[in-house]
Amino acid sequence: MGKPHIGEVDYLRVFGLITIVLIHAWGFYLLMPVASPYSRIAQELGVNLLRFGRQIFMFITGLVLFYNYSGRKLNLNRFFSRRLKNLAIPYVIWTAFYLILKRSSGMLNWTGFGGFLTLWWQNVLNGNGYSHLYYILVAIQFYLFFPWLVTLFKPRRPGMTAEIIIGLGLALYALYFYLFEVRQDLVGAAVAGTPLAGITGWLFLYKDRLLVSYFPYYLLGALAGLHLDSWRRWLQDHLEVAVAFLVIAASLVISEYFYYYRRQGQPWALTISVFKPSIYLYSLAIITVFFQLSFYLERRGFLRWLVSPLAANSLGIYLLHPAILFIFNSYFWNYVHLPGFLLAILEPAAAIVISGAISTLLGSNRYTRFIVGEAGNLRNSFPWGKWREHRAVLHGVGRES
């Protein structure tokens, strides 16, 4: 849109994408028996400490949109047309695909084409087509709200605004976690038979796919996009504090895992809940530290030849990778046996490579580009022909557009 490209966002996007694929791959292993209790602890802690990918993507979405559109007249037709082609249409297509995949494995069934259409429409509305599609539904909500938000959200004191958002976010997640998760049965019993029973039950089911549930991340990203240079300077001046905060937050998450889950027998769903106040603080610390790390890597061109195509195809990889993992876990590993530690590395790596390749193929053809949305808008997103050129600038300065 005429503004310099934010190179570090590519690195942060790829980092978030990798962690999402990792927890989707490793989550399957939690259902399998292990030889050592220490292996199980390592698996569970790995999944628990990597549950921040969605938060990274939400922060990036707020940052990029406000960076690009603030101070400009928003063309609503063009804005929503792009989101329709780049997100909404792929969402409804992949919802149908994953419903068919579920049926092929015996996880789901319907009667006739009319039954399929009814089920498909229900899943389009609630994001239940597959476990990862809820995020697309949240993003669509944010895009619908964005024209009003970009007009209203113009803070003059970004530091104070950030503190207020962080504080209100902490209060929101404390409310969510302790009322809607830890005390869900008591809250449900308290409102039973009252007009609040319906809305409360609905929140229990769908709170993880509502925009308000993640609004702090979008707003903090928006604030960073509005004041990008100030945000970068603040990170450089406070990196030691941010790293210390990350260590403390990670220690808190790990301590809760051992105390509440291992010692007191807390349900696993509560242990890994993204609405835990500790996970909220930990996610903010991750975003802060790794944005600065991404800035550092971008300025040195570290693996830019690889990061750029992965970032360009991040939506396609996100939509595709669960299907690749499903095929691996349902069929492929029945014939190929690898050590567990090697499988934990190779499977997510293979899912990313295969998903990226398919996304590139679909996005390179104008007749299939609509299937992967944003990936299709970036031509030659895997520039193997320019590999030597990328190698030559590996240690150069960051690009400006």
CSV table of C-alpha atoms in Angstrom, one decimal:
chain,number,residue,atom,x,y,z
A,1,MET,CA,0.0,0.0,0.0
A,2,GLY,CA,3.0,2.3,-0.5
A,3,LYS,CA,4.4,1.9,3.0
A,4,PRO,CA,7.7,0.2,3.8
A,5,HIS,CA,7.3,-3.6,4.4
A,6,ILE,CA,7.6,-4.6,8.0
A,7,GLY,CA,10.2,-7.3,7.5
A,8,GLU,CA,10.2,-8.6,11.1
A,9,VAL,CA,6.5,-9.5,10.8
A,10,ASP,CA,7.5,-12.3,8.3
A,11,TYR,CA,9.8,-13.8,10.9
A,12,LEU,CA,7.3,-13.5,13.7
A,13,ARG,CA,4.6,-15.0,11.4
A,14,VAL,CA,6.7,-18.0,10.6
A,15,PHE,CA,7.6,-18.5,14.2
A,16,GLY,CA,4.0,-18.5,15.2
A,17,LEU,CA,3.1,-20.8,12.3
A,18,ILE,CA,5.8,-23.3,13.3
A,19,THR,CA,4.6,-23.5,16.9
A,20,ILE,CA,1.0,-24.1,15.8
A,21,VAL,CA,2.1,-27.0,13.6
A,22,LEU,CA,4.2,-28.4,16.4
A,23,ILE,CA,1.4,-28.5,19.0
A,24,HIS,CA,-1.0,-30.0,16.4
A,25,ALA,CA,1.6,-32.7,15.7
A,26,TRP,CA,2.6,-33.3,19.3
A,27,GLY,CA,-0.9,-33.2,20.6
A,28,PHE,CA,-1.5,-36.5,18.8
A,29,TYR,CA,1.3,-38.1,20.8
A,30,LEU,CA,-0.4,-37.3,24.1
A,31,LEU,CA,-2.9,-40.0,23.2
A,32,MET,CA,-0.2,-42.6,22.8
A,33,PRO,CA,1.5,-44.6,25.5
A,34,VAL,CA,5.0,-43.7,26.5
A,35,ALA,CA,7.8,-45.8,28.1
A,36,SER,CA,8.9,-43.1,30.6
A,37,PRO,CA,6.9,-40.7,32.7
A,38,TYR,CA,9.6,-38.1,32.0
A,39,SER,CA,8.8,-38.4,28.3
A,40,ARG,CA,5.2,-37.6,29.0
A,41,ILE,CA,6.1,-34.6,31.1
A,42,ALA,CA,8.3,-33.3,28.3
A,43,GLN,CA,5.4,-33.8,25.8
A,44,GLU,CA,2.9,-32.1,28.0
A,45,LEU,CA,5.2,-29.2,28.8
A,46,GLY,CA,6.1,-28.7,25.2
A,47,VAL,CA,2.4,-28.5,24.2
A,48,ASN,CA,1.6,-26.2,27.1
A,49,LEU,CA,4.5,-23.8,26.5
A,50,LEU,CA,3.8,-23.5,22.7
A,51,ARG,CA,0.2,-22.5,23.0
A,52,PHE,CA,0.7,-18.9,21.8
A,53,GLY,CA,0.6,-19.2,18.0
A,54,ARG,CA,-2.9,-17.8,17.7
A,55,GLN,CA,-2.0,-14.8,19.9
A,56,ILE,CA,1.0,-14.0,17.7
A,57,PHE,CA,-1.2,-14.1,14.6
A,58,MET,CA,-3.8,-11.8,16.2
A,59,PHE,CA,-1.2,-9.4,17.3
A,60,ILE,CA,0.2,-9.3,13.7
A,61,THR,CA,-3.2,-8.8,12.2
A,62,GLY,CA,-3.9,-5.8,14.3
A,63,LEU,CA,-0.4,-4.4,13.7
A,64,VAL,CA,-0.4,-4.8,9.9
A,65,LEU,CA,-4.0,-3.5,9.4
A,66,PHE,CA,-3.5,-0.4,11.5
A,67,TYR,CA,0.0,0.2,10.0
A,68,ASN,CA,-1.5,0.1,6.5
A,69,TYR,CA,-4.8,1.8,7.0
A,70,SER,CA,-4.4,4.4,9.8
A,71,GLY,CA,-4.6,8.0,8.5
A,72,ARG,CA,-6.1,6.9,5.2
A,73,LYS,CA,-9.6,6.9,3.8
A,74,LEU,CA,-10.8,3.3,3.9
A,75,ASN,CA,-12.4,2.0,0.7
A,76,LEU,CA,-15.0,-0.3,2.2
A,77,ASN,CA,-15.8,-2.1,-1.0
A,78,ARG,CA,-12.2,-2.8,-1.8
A,79,PHE,CA,-11.4,-3.8,1.8
A,80,PHE,CA,-14.2,-6.3,2.2
A,81,SER,CA,-13.8,-7.6,-1.3
A,82,ARG,CA,-10.2,-8.5,-0.5
A,83,ARG,CA,-11.2,-10.2,2.8
A,84,LEU,CA,-14.0,-12.1,1.0
A,85,LYS,CA,-11.5,-13.5,-1.6
A,86,ASN,CA,-8.6,-13.9,0.7
A,87,LEU,CA,-10.2,-15.4,3.8
A,88,ALA,CA,-14.0,-15.9,3.8
A,89,ILE,CA,-14.1,-18.0,0.6
A,90,PRO,CA,-11.1,-20.2,1.6
A,91,TYR,CA,-12.8,-20.7,5.0
A,92,VAL,CA,-16.1,-22.0,3.6
A,93,ILE,CA,-14.2,-24.3,1.1
A,94,TRP,CA,-11.9,-25.8,3.8
A,95,THR,CA,-14.9,-26.2,6.2
A,96,ALA,CA,-16.5,-28.4,3.5
A,97,PHE,CA,-13.2,-30.2,2.9
A,98,TYR,CA,-12.7,-31.1,6.6
A,99,LEU,CA,-16.2,-32.3,7.0
A,100,ILE,CA,-15.7,-34.7,4.1
A,101,LEU,CA,-12.4,-35.8,5.6
A,102,LYS,CA,-14.1,-36.5,8.9
A,103,ARG,CA,-16.8,-38.6,7.2
A,104,SER,CA,-14.2,-40.6,5.3
A,105,SER,CA,-12.6,-41.6,8.7
A,106,GLY,CA,-16.0,-42.4,10.3
A,107,MET,CA,-15.9,-39.4,12.7
A,108,LEU,CA,-19.0,-37.8,11.1
A,109,ASN,CA,-22.0,-38.7,9.0
A,110,TRP,CA,-25.0,-37.1,7.3
A,111,THR,CA,-27.9,-38.2,5.0
A,112,GLY,CA,-28.0,-36.8,1.5
A,113,PHE,CA,-26.7,-33.6,0.0
A,114,GLY,CA,-29.2,-31.6,1.9
A,115,GLY,CA,-27.9,-33.1,5.2
A,116,PHE,CA,-24.4,-32.1,4.1
A,117,LEU,CA,-25.4,-28.5,3.3
A,118,THR,CA,-27.1,-28.1,6.7
A,119,LEU,CA,-24.1,-29.5,8.6
A,120,TRP,CA,-21.7,-27.4,6.5
A,121,TRP,CA,-23.6,-24.2,7.1
A,122,GLN,CA,-23.8,-24.9,10.9
A,123,ASN,CA,-20.0,-25.4,10.9
A,124,VAL,CA,-19.4,-22.3,8.9
A,125,LEU,CA,-21.2,-20.3,11.6
A,126,ASN,CA,-19.6,-22.0,14.6
A,127,GLY,CA,-16.1,-22.8,13.3
A,128,ASN,CA,-16.4,-26.5,14.2
A,129,GLY,CA,-15.4,-27.8,10.8
A,130,TYR,CA,-12.0,-28.8,12.2
A,131,SER,CA,-10.1,-27.9,15.3
A,132,HIS,CA,-8.1,-25.1,13.8
A,133,LEU,CA,-10.8,-23.3,11.8
A,134,TYR,CA,-12.2,-21.3,14.8
A,135,TYR,CA,-9.3,-18.9,14.3
A,136,ILE,CA,-10.5,-18.0,10.8
A,137,LEU,CA,-13.9,-17.2,12.2
A,138,VAL,CA,-12.3,-14.9,14.8
A,139,ALA,CA,-10.3,-13.1,12.1
A,140,ILE,CA,-13.4,-12.6,10.0
A,141,GLN,CA,-15.1,-11.0,13.1
A,142,PHE,CA,-12.2,-8.6,13.5
A,143,TYR,CA,-12.3,-7.6,9.8
A,144,LEU,CA,-16.0,-6.8,10.1
A,145,PHE,CA,-15.3,-4.7,13.1
A,146,PHE,CA,-12.1,-3.1,11.8
A,147,PRO,CA,-13.7,-0.1,9.8
A,148,TRP,CA,-15.2,1.2,13.1
A,149,LEU,CA,-12.1,0.4,15.1
A,150,VAL,CA,-9.7,2.2,12.9
A,151,THR,CA,-11.8,5.3,13.1
A,152,LEU,CA,-12.2,5.2,16.9
A,153,PHE,CA,-8.9,3.9,18.1
A,154,LYS,CA,-6.5,6.8,18.0
A,155,PRO,CA,-4.7,6.9,21.3
A,156,ARG,CA,-2.5,9.9,22.0
A,157,ARG,CA,-0.6,8.3,24.9
A,158,PRO,CA,0.4,4.9,23.7
A,159,GLY,CA,2.3,3.9,26.8
A,160,MET,CA,-0.6,4.5,29.1
A,161,THR,CA,-3.0,2.9,26.6
A,162,ALA,CA,-0.8,-0.2,26.5
A,163,GLU,CA,-0.9,-0.5,30.3
A,164,ILE,CA,-4.7,-0.1,30.3
A,165,ILE,CA,-5.2,-2.7,27.6
A,166,ILE,CA,-2.9,-5.2,29.4
A,167,GLY,CA,-4.6,-4.6,32.7
A,168,LEU,CA,-8.1,-5.0,31.3
A,169,GLY,CA,-7.0,-8.1,29.4
A,170,LEU,CA,-5.7,-9.6,32.6
A,171,ALA,CA,-9.1,-8.9,34.3
A,172,LEU,CA,-10.9,-10.4,31.3
A,173,TYR,CA,-8.9,-13.6,31.3
A,174,ALA,CA,-9.2,-14.0,35.1
A,175,LEU,CA,-13.0,-13.7,34.6
A,176,TYR,CA,-13.0,-16.1,31.8
A,177,PHE,CA,-10.8,-18.7,33.4
A,178,TYR,CA,-12.2,-18.7,36.9
A,179,LEU,CA,-15.9,-18.3,36.1
A,180,PHE,CA,-16.3,-19.9,32.7
A,181,GLU,CA,-13.8,-22.8,33.1
A,182,VAL,CA,-12.7,-23.5,36.7
A,183,ARG,CA,-16.2,-22.8,38.2
A,184,GLN,CA,-18.2,-23.6,35.1
A,185,ASP,CA,-20.5,-26.1,36.9
A,186,LEU,CA,-21.3,-23.7,39.7
A,187,VAL,CA,-22.0,-20.8,37.3
A,188,GLY,CA,-24.2,-23.0,35.2
A,189,ALA,CA,-26.1,-24.2,38.3
A,190,ALA,CA,-26.5,-20.6,39.5
A,191,VAL,CA,-28.1,-19.3,36.3
A,192,ALA,CA,-30.2,-22.5,35.6
A,193,GLY,CA,-33.8,-21.6,35.0
A,194,THR,CA,-33.1,-17.9,34.5
A,195,PRO,CA,-32.9,-15.8,31.3
A,196,LEU,CA,-29.1,-15.9,31.6
A,197,ALA,CA,-29.0,-19.7,31.2
A,198,GLY,CA,-29.1,-19.7,27.4
A,199,ILE,CA,-26.4,-17.0,26.9
A,200,THR,CA,-24.2,-18.5,29.6
A,201,GLY,CA,-24.3,-22.0,28.0
A,202,TRP,CA,-23.6,-20.4,24.7
A,203,LEU,CA,-20.5,-18.7,26.1
A,204,PHE,CA,-19.3,-21.9,27.6
A,205,LEU,CA,-19.4,-23.5,24.2
A,206,TYR,CA,-18.2,-20.7,21.9
A,207,LYS,CA,-16.1,-18.3,24.0
A,208,ASP,CA,-12.9,-19.5,22.2
A,209,ARG,CA,-14.2,-18.2,18.9
A,210,LEU,CA,-15.5,-14.8,19.9
A,211,LEU,CA,-13.6,-11.7,19.0
A,212,VAL,CA,-14.0,-10.2,22.4
A,213,SER,CA,-12.1,-13.2,23.9
A,214,TYR,CA,-8.9,-12.1,22.1
A,215,PHE,CA,-9.4,-8.4,21.8
A,216,PRO,CA,-6.4,-7.4,23.9
A,217,TYR,CA,-4.0,-9.0,21.4
A,218,TYR,CA,-5.6,-7.3,18.5
A,219,LEU,CA,-5.6,-3.9,20.3
A,220,LEU,CA,-1.9,-4.2,21.3
A,221,GLY,CA,-1.0,-5.1,17.8
A,222,ALA,CA,-3.0,-2.1,16.6
A,223,LEU,CA,-1.1,0.1,19.0
A,224,ALA,CA,2.2,-1.2,17.8
A,225,GLY,CA,1.1,-0.6,14.2
A,226,LEU,CA,0.1,3.0,14.9
A,227,HIS,CA,3.4,3.7,16.7
A,228,LEU,CA,5.8,1.3,15.0
A,229,ASP,CA,9.0,3.3,15.4
A,230,SER,CA,8.2,3.9,19.0
A,231,TRP,CA,7.4,0.3,19.5
A,232,ARG,CA,10.8,-0.8,18.0
A,233,ARG,CA,12.7,1.7,20.1
A,234,TRP,CA,10.9,0.6,23.3
A,235,LEU,CA,11.9,-3.0,22.6
A,236,GLN,CA,15.5,-2.1,22.0
A,237,ASP,CA,15.6,-0.1,25.3
A,238,HIS,CA,13.8,-2.6,27.4
A,239,LEU,CA,14.9,-5.9,26.0
A,240,GLU,CA,16.5,-7.1,29.2
A,241,VAL,CA,13.3,-6.4,31.1
A,242,ALA,CA,11.2,-8.2,28.5
A,243,VAL,CA,13.5,-11.3,28.7
A,244,ALA,CA,13.3,-11.3,32.5
A,245,PHE,CA,9.5,-11.0,32.3
A,246,LEU,CA,9.4,-13.9,29.8
A,247,VAL,CA,11.5,-16.1,32.2
A,248,ILE,CA,9.2,-15.3,35.1
A,249,ALA,CA,6.0,-15.9,33.1
A,250,ALA,CA,7.3,-19.2,31.7
A,251,SER,CA,8.4,-20.3,35.2
A,252,LEU,CA,4.8,-19.5,36.4
A,253,VAL,CA,3.3,-21.6,33.6
A,254,ILE,CA,5.6,-24.5,34.4
A,255,SER,CA,5.0,-24.2,38.1
A,256,GLU,CA,1.2,-24.3,37.6
A,257,TYR,CA,1.6,-27.4,35.4
A,258,PHE,CA,3.4,-29.3,38.2
A,259,TYR,CA,1.3,-28.0,41.1
A,260,TYR,CA,-2.2,-28.0,39.7
A,261,TYR,CA,-2.0,-30.7,37.1
A,262,ARG,CA,0.6,-33.1,38.3
A,263,ARG,CA,0.0,-32.8,42.0
A,264,GLN,CA,-3.6,-31.8,42.4
A,265,GLY,CA,-5.0,-33.6,39.3
A,266,GLN,CA,-6.4,-30.5,37.5
A,267,PRO,CA,-8.1,-31.4,34.2
A,268,TRP,CA,-5.8,-31.2,31.2
A,269,ALA,CA,-8.2,-28.7,29.5
A,270,LEU,CA,-7.7,-26.2,32.3
A,271,THR,CA,-3.9,-26.7,32.3
A,272,ILE,CA,-3.6,-25.7,28.7
A,273,SER,CA,-6.4,-23.1,28.6
A,274,VAL,CA,-5.4,-20.0,26.6
A,275,PHE,CA,-7.6,-18.0,29.0
A,276,LYS,CA,-5.4,-18.7,32.0
A,277,PRO,CA,-4.0,-15.3,33.3
A,278,SER,CA,-0.5,-16.9,33.4
A,279,ILE,CA,-0.7,-17.9,29.7
A,280,TYR,CA,-1.9,-14.4,28.8
A,281,LEU,CA,1.1,-12.8,30.5
A,282,TYR,CA,3.4,-15.5,29.0
A,283,SER,CA,2.0,-14.9,25.5
A,284,LEU,CA,2.6,-11.1,25.8
A,285,ALA,CA,6.2,-11.8,26.9
A,286,ILE,CA,6.7,-14.1,23.9
A,287,ILE,CA,5.4,-11.6,21.5
A,288,THR,CA,7.6,-8.8,22.9
A,289,VAL,CA,10.8,-10.8,23.0
A,290,PHE,CA,10.3,-12.6,19.7
A,291,PHE,CA,9.3,-9.4,17.8
A,292,GLN,CA,12.7,-8.0,18.8
A,293,LEU,CA,14.4,-11.2,17.8
A,294,SER,CA,12.6,-11.1,14.5
A,295,PHE,CA,13.8,-7.5,14.0
A,296,TYR,CA,17.3,-8.6,14.6
A,297,LEU,CA,17.1,-11.6,12.2
A,298,GLU,CA,15.4,-9.5,9.5
A,299,ARG,CA,18.2,-6.8,9.6
A,300,ARG,CA,20.7,-9.6,9.0
A,301,GLY,CA,18.7,-11.4,6.4
A,302,PHE,CA,18.9,-14.6,8.3
A,303,LEU,CA,17.3,-17.4,6.1
A,304,ARG,CA,15.2,-14.7,4.4
A,305,TRP,CA,15.1,-16.9,1.3
A,306,LEU,CA,13.1,-19.5,3.3
A,307,VAL,CA,11.2,-17.2,5.7
A,308,SER,CA,9.6,-15.1,2.9
A,309,PRO,CA,7.9,-17.9,1.0
A,310,LEU,CA,6.7,-19.5,4.3
A,311,ALA,CA,5.3,-16.2,5.4
A,312,ALA,CA,3.7,-15.7,2.0
A,313,ASN,CA,2.0,-19.1,2.3
A,314,SER,CA,1.2,-19.0,6.0
A,315,LEU,CA,-2.6,-19.0,5.4
A,316,GLY,CA,-2.4,-21.9,3.0
A,317,ILE,CA,-0.1,-23.9,5.4
A,318,TYR,CA,-2.4,-23.1,8.3
A,319,LEU,CA,-5.4,-24.4,6.4
A,320,LEU,CA,-3.7,-27.5,4.9
A,321,HIS,CA,-1.4,-28.8,7.6
A,322,PRO,CA,-4.0,-30.7,9.8
A,323,ALA,CA,-5.0,-32.7,6.7
A,324,ILE,CA,-1.4,-33.7,6.2
A,325,LEU,CA,-1.0,-34.6,9.8
A,326,PHE,CA,-4.2,-36.6,9.6
A,327,ILE,CA,-2.9,-38.6,6.7
A,328,PHE,CA,0.5,-39.2,8.4
A,329,ASN,CA,-1.1,-40.4,11.7
A,330,SER,CA,-3.9,-42.4,10.1
A,331,TYR,CA,-2.0,-44.2,7.3
A,332,PHE,CA,1.7,-43.4,6.8
A,333,TRP,CA,3.1,-44.3,10.2
A,334,ASN,CA,1.5,-47.7,10.0
A,335,TYR,CA,4.1,-48.6,7.5
A,336,VAL,CA,7.1,-46.4,8.6
A,337,HIS,CA,8.5,-46.8,12.1
A,338,LEU,CA,10.8,-44.1,13.5
A,339,PRO,CA,12.2,-43.3,16.9
A,340,GLY,CA,9.9,-41.0,18.8
A,341,PHE,CA,12.3,-38.1,19.1
A,342,LEU,CA,13.0,-38.2,15.3
A,343,LEU,CA,9.3,-38.4,14.6
A,344,ALA,CA,8.5,-35.4,16.7
A,345,ILE,CA,10.9,-33.4,14.5
A,346,LEU,CA,10.3,-34.9,11.0
A,347,GLU,CA,6.5,-35.0,11.1
A,348,PRO,CA,5.8,-31.3,11.7
A,349,ALA,CA,8.6,-30.4,9.3
A,350,ALA,CA,7.1,-32.6,6.6
A,351,ALA,CA,3.7,-31.1,7.2
A,352,ILE,CA,5.0,-27.6,6.7
A,353,VAL,CA,6.9,-28.5,3.6
A,354,ILE,CA,4.1,-30.4,2.0
A,355,SER,CA,1.5,-27.9,2.9
A,356,GLY,CA,3.7,-25.1,1.6
A,357,ALA,CA,4.2,-26.8,-1.7
A,358,ILE,CA,0.5,-27.5,-2.2
A,359,SER,CA,-0.3,-23.9,-1.2
A,360,THR,CA,2.2,-22.7,-3.8
A,361,LEU,CA,0.8,-24.9,-6.5
A,362,LEU,CA,-2.8,-23.8,-5.8
A,363,GLY,CA,-1.8,-20.1,-5.5
A,364,SER,CA,0.2,-20.1,-8.7
A,365,ASN,CA,-2.8,-20.8,-10.8
A,366,ARG,CA,-5.6,-18.2,-11.3
A,367,TYR,CA,-8.2,-20.9,-11.4
A,368,THR,CA,-7.2,-22.4,-8.0
A,369,ARG,CA,-5.9,-19.3,-6.3
A,370,PHE,CA,-9.1,-18.7,-4.4
A,371,ILE,CA,-8.7,-21.9,-2.4
A,372,VAL,CA,-5.7,-20.6,-0.5
A,373,GLY,CA,-6.7,-16.9,-0.4
A,374,GLU,CA,-3.8,-14.6,0.5
A,375,ALA,CA,-1.2,-17.0,-0.6
A,376,GLY,CA,-2.6,-16.7,-4.1
A,377,ASN,CA,-1.9,-13.0,-4.2
A,378,LEU,CA,1.8,-13.5,-3.9
A,379,ARG,CA,3.3,-14.7,-7.2
A,380,ASN,CA,6.4,-16.9,-7.2
A,381,SER,CA,6.2,-17.2,-3.4
A,382,PHE,CA,8.7,-19.9,-3.5
A,383,PRO,CA,11.5,-18.1,-5.5
A,384,TRP,CA,13.8,-21.1,-6.0
A,385,GLY,CA,15.1,-19.4,-9.2
A,386,LYS,CA,16.3,-16.5,-7.0
A,387,TRP,CA,18.0,-18.7,-4.4
A,388,ARG,CA,21.5,-17.5,-5.3
A,389,GLU,CA,20.3,-13.9,-5.0
A,390,HIS,CA,18.8,-14.5,-1.6
A,391,ARG,CA,22.0,-16.2,-0.5
A,392,ALA,CA,24.0,-13.2,-1.6
A,393,VAL,CA,22.0,-10.8,0.7
A,394,LEU,CA,21.8,-13.1,3.7
A,395,HIS,CA,23.9,-10.8,5.7
A,396,GLY,CA,22.7,-7.5,4.2
A,397,VAL,CA,20.3,-5.0,5.7
A,398,GLY,CA,16.6,-5.5,5.9
A,399,ARG,CA,14.5,-4.6,2.9
A,400,GLU,CA,12.3,-1.6,2.9
A,401,SER,CA,9.4,-2.7,0.7
